[in-house]
Every structure is written in C-alpha cells, then in structure tokens.
Coordinates of C-alpha atoms in Angstrom, one line a residue:
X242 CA -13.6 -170.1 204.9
X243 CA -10.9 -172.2 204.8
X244 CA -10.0 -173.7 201.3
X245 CA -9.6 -177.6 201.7
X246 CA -6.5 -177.3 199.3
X247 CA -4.7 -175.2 201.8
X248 CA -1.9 -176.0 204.2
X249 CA -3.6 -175.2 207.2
X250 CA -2.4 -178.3 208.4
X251 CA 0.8 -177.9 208.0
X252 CA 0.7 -174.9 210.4
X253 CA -1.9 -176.9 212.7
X254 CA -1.6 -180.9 212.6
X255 CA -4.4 -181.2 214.6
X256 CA -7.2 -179.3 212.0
X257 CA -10.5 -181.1 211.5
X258 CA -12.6 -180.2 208.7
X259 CA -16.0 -180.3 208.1
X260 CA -18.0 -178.8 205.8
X261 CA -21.7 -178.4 204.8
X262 CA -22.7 -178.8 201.2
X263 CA -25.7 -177.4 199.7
X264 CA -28.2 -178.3 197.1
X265 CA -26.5 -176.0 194.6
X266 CA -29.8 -174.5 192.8
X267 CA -31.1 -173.6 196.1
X268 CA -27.2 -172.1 197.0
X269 CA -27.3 -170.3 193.1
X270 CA -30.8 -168.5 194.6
X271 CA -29.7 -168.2 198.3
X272 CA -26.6 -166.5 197.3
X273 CA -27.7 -163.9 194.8
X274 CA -30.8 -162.6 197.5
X275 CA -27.8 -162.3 200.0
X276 CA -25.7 -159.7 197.6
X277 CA -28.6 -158.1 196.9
X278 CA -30.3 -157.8 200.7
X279 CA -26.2 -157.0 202.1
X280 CA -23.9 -155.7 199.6
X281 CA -23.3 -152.9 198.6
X282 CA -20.8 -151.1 195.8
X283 CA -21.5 -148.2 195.4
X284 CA -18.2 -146.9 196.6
X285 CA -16.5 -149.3 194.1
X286 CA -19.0 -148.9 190.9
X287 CA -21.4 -146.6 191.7
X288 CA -24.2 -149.0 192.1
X289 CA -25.7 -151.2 195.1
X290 CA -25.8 -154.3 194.4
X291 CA -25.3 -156.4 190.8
X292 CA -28.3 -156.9 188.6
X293 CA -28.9 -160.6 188.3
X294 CA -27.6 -160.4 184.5
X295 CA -24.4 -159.0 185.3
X296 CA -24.3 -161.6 188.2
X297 CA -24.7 -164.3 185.9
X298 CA -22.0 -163.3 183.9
X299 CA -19.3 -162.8 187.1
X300 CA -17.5 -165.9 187.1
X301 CA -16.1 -166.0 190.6
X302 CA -19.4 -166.8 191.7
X303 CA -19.7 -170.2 190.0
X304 CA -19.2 -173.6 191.2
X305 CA -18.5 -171.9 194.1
X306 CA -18.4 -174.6 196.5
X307 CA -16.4 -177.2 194.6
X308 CA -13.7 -173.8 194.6
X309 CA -13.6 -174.3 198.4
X310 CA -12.7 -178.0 197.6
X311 CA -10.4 -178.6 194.5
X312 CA -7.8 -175.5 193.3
X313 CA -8.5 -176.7 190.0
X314 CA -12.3 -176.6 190.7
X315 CA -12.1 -180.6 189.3
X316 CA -14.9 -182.6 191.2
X317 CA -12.6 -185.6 191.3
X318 CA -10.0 -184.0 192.7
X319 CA -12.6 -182.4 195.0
X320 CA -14.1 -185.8 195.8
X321 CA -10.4 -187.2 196.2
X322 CA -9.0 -184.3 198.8
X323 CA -12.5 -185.0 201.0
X324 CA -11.8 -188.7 201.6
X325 CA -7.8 -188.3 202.1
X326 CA -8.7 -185.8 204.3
X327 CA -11.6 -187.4 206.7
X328 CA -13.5 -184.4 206.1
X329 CA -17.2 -184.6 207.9
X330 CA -19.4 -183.5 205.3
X331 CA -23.2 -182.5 205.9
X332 CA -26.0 -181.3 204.1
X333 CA -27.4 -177.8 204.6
X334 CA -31.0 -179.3 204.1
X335 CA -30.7 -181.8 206.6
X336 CA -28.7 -179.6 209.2
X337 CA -29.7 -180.2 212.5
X338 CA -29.5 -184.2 211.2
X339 CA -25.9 -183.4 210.1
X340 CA -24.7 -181.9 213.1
X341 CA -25.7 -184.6 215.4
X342 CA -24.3 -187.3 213.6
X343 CA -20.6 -185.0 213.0
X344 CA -20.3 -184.7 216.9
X345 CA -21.0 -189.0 217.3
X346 CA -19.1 -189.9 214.3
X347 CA -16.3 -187.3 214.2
X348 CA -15.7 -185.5 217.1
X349 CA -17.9 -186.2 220.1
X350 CA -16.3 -183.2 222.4
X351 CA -17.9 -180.6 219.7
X352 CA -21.0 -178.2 221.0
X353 CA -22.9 -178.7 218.4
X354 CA -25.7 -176.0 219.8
X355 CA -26.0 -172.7 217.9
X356 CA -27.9 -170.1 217.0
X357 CA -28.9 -168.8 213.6
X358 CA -27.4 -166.1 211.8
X359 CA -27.0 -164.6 208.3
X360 CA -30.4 -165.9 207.3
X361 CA -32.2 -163.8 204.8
X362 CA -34.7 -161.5 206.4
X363 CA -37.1 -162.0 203.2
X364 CA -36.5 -165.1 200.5
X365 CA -38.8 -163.2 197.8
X366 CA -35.9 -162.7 195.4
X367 CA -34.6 -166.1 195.4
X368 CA -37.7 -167.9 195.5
X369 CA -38.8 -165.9 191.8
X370 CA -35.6 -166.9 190.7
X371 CA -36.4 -170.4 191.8
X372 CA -39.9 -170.6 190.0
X373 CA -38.4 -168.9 187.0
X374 CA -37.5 -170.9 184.0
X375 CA -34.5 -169.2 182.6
X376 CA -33.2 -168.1 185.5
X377 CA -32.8 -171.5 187.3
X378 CA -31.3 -172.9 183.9
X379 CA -29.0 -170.1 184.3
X380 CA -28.1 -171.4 188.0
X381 CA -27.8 -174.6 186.8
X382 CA -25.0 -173.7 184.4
X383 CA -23.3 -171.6 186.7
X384 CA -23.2 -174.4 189.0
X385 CA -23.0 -177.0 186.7
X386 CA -19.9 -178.7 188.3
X387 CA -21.6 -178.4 192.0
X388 CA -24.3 -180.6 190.7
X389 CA -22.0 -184.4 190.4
X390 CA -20.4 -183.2 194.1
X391 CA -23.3 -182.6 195.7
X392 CA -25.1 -185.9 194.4
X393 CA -21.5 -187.7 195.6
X394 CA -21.8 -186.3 199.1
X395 CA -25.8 -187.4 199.3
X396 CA -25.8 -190.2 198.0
X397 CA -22.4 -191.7 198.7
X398 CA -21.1 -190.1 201.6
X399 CA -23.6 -188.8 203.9
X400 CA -26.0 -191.6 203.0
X401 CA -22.6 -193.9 204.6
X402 CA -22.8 -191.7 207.6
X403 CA -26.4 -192.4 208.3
X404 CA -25.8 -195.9 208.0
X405 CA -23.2 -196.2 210.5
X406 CA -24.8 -194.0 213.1
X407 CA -27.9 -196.2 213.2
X408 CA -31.5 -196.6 213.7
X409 CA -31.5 -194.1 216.5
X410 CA -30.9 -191.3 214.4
X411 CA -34.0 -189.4 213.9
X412 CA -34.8 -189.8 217.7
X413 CA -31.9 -188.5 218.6
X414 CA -32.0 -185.4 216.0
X415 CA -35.3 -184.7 217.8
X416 CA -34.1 -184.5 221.1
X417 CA -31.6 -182.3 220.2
X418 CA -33.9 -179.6 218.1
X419 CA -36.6 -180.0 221.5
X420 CA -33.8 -179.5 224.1
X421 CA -30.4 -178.6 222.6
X422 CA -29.6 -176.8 219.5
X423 CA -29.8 -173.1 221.9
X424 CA -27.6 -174.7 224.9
X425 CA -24.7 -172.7 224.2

C-alpha cells in the first residue's frame, strides 16, 4: 500500500493512483476473519490470532482506510488530497463495474483482467459479527470516520464517474465478466 500523503511522486512524476474503497462495516468484518483465518503471533505473544475484544481495542486497526488517505486521518483532508490528486476511486462492491470504467476514464492502456486472491476460504466469522448487534456497533465506532468518506466517494464521486461513462455501462461490465476479467 501506498499512502496517498506520500511523496511517491516526487520520486516518480508519472504515478497514477487509484484506489478501491469499501463499505467500511463490511471492511470492519472482512478484516477481522482475515487475522483470524492468516495471522498468526504466537512467536510475538504467545497466542494465534487476537480475540475480537482485544481487536476492538487495537487502534491501528481503525479508520483504517481514511489512514491510507489523510496523515492526520481528517476526512476532509482525505476528500481534499483525492481530488488534487485525480485519484480513480472504485468501490469494492461494485468491482468489476469499477474497473471498467478506471481503464475508459483514467487510463485506457491498463489490463484490467485479474484473478482473485486473498479471498477468505470461509466468511463464517465475519458474517456472525455482521448479524451481531454489539459487535457491528462496535465496527461502526471503530470506523466511524470511514463512514462520511465512503458515502463522499458513492455518492459524489463514483456516482460522477458513472455519469460520464454513459448508458453503455452495464453492457459493457458484462462483456467484460463473460469474456475478460481472466485474459491476462
């Protein structure tokens, strides 16, 4: 990951960002079932993986996304650095939608095909965590700065994107998920 607030582009003029947001109770869940299905500390603390009340509690796991965007994890600034940048921003839950319309609006010499990786063998974890009262309040507060970003991004940003790349969108999203996300 490369922090938007770096100076990569001093080093490289040429850098193009883009990014892909996600809906941040979803990311809260997503990211908890990854430490537990991957990590593993023992060697550090002499135990696997964090209990989801200790997790709660480590603070370099919240607002983790507006961290990759603002220094001062400020969601104006964050909002600010993304448009004085002409960073392409997607949306994790419309993927395959925001990767065809980065390659036609941003950079149309981009492969765009892929395939997937670190994807969670089994969801179980996060989807109780998900269903569970307290715990997605508790996801909420950890993330409670992701939350005004993210609705930016949808609503303002992407929603800007869709607009300009026209009616031909979801055609074209088709084509590309029935003949080329794997032509790599």
């Amino acid at each position: 990951n490369i922090a938007l607030w770096s100076d990569v582009e001093d080093v490289f003029p040429d850098t193009k960002y883009f990014l892909l947001l996600r809906d941040p109770i979803k990311r809260g869940a997503s990211h908890y079932q990854f430490h537990v299905n991957n990590d593993d500390y023992t060697k550090q603390f002499g135990f696997k993986h964090f209990s989801w009340e200790k997790w709660v509690q480590w603070e370099t796991h919240h607002n983790h996304q507006v961290k990759m965007l603002s220094p001062n994890v400020d969601v104006d600034e964050a909002i600010r650095l993304l448009e004085s940048k002409n960073v392409f921003i997607g949306l994790m839950e419309n993927f395959d939608e925001s990767l065809v319309m980065m390659k036609k609006l941003f950079y149309p010499e981009l492969n765009i095909a892929y395939r997937r990786e670190n994807t969670a063998n089994e969801n179980n974890l996060a989807k109780k965590l998900l269903a569970d009262p307290k715990s997605r309040q508790q996801i909420k507060e950890m993330y409670a700065k992701e939350f005004p970003l993210y609705d930016y991004v949808k609503n303002e940003i992407y929603a800007k994107y869709k607009e300009e790349y026209g009616p031909t969108l979801a055609e074209e999203v088709a084509q590309f998920q029935s003949h080329g996300r794997n032509q790599i």
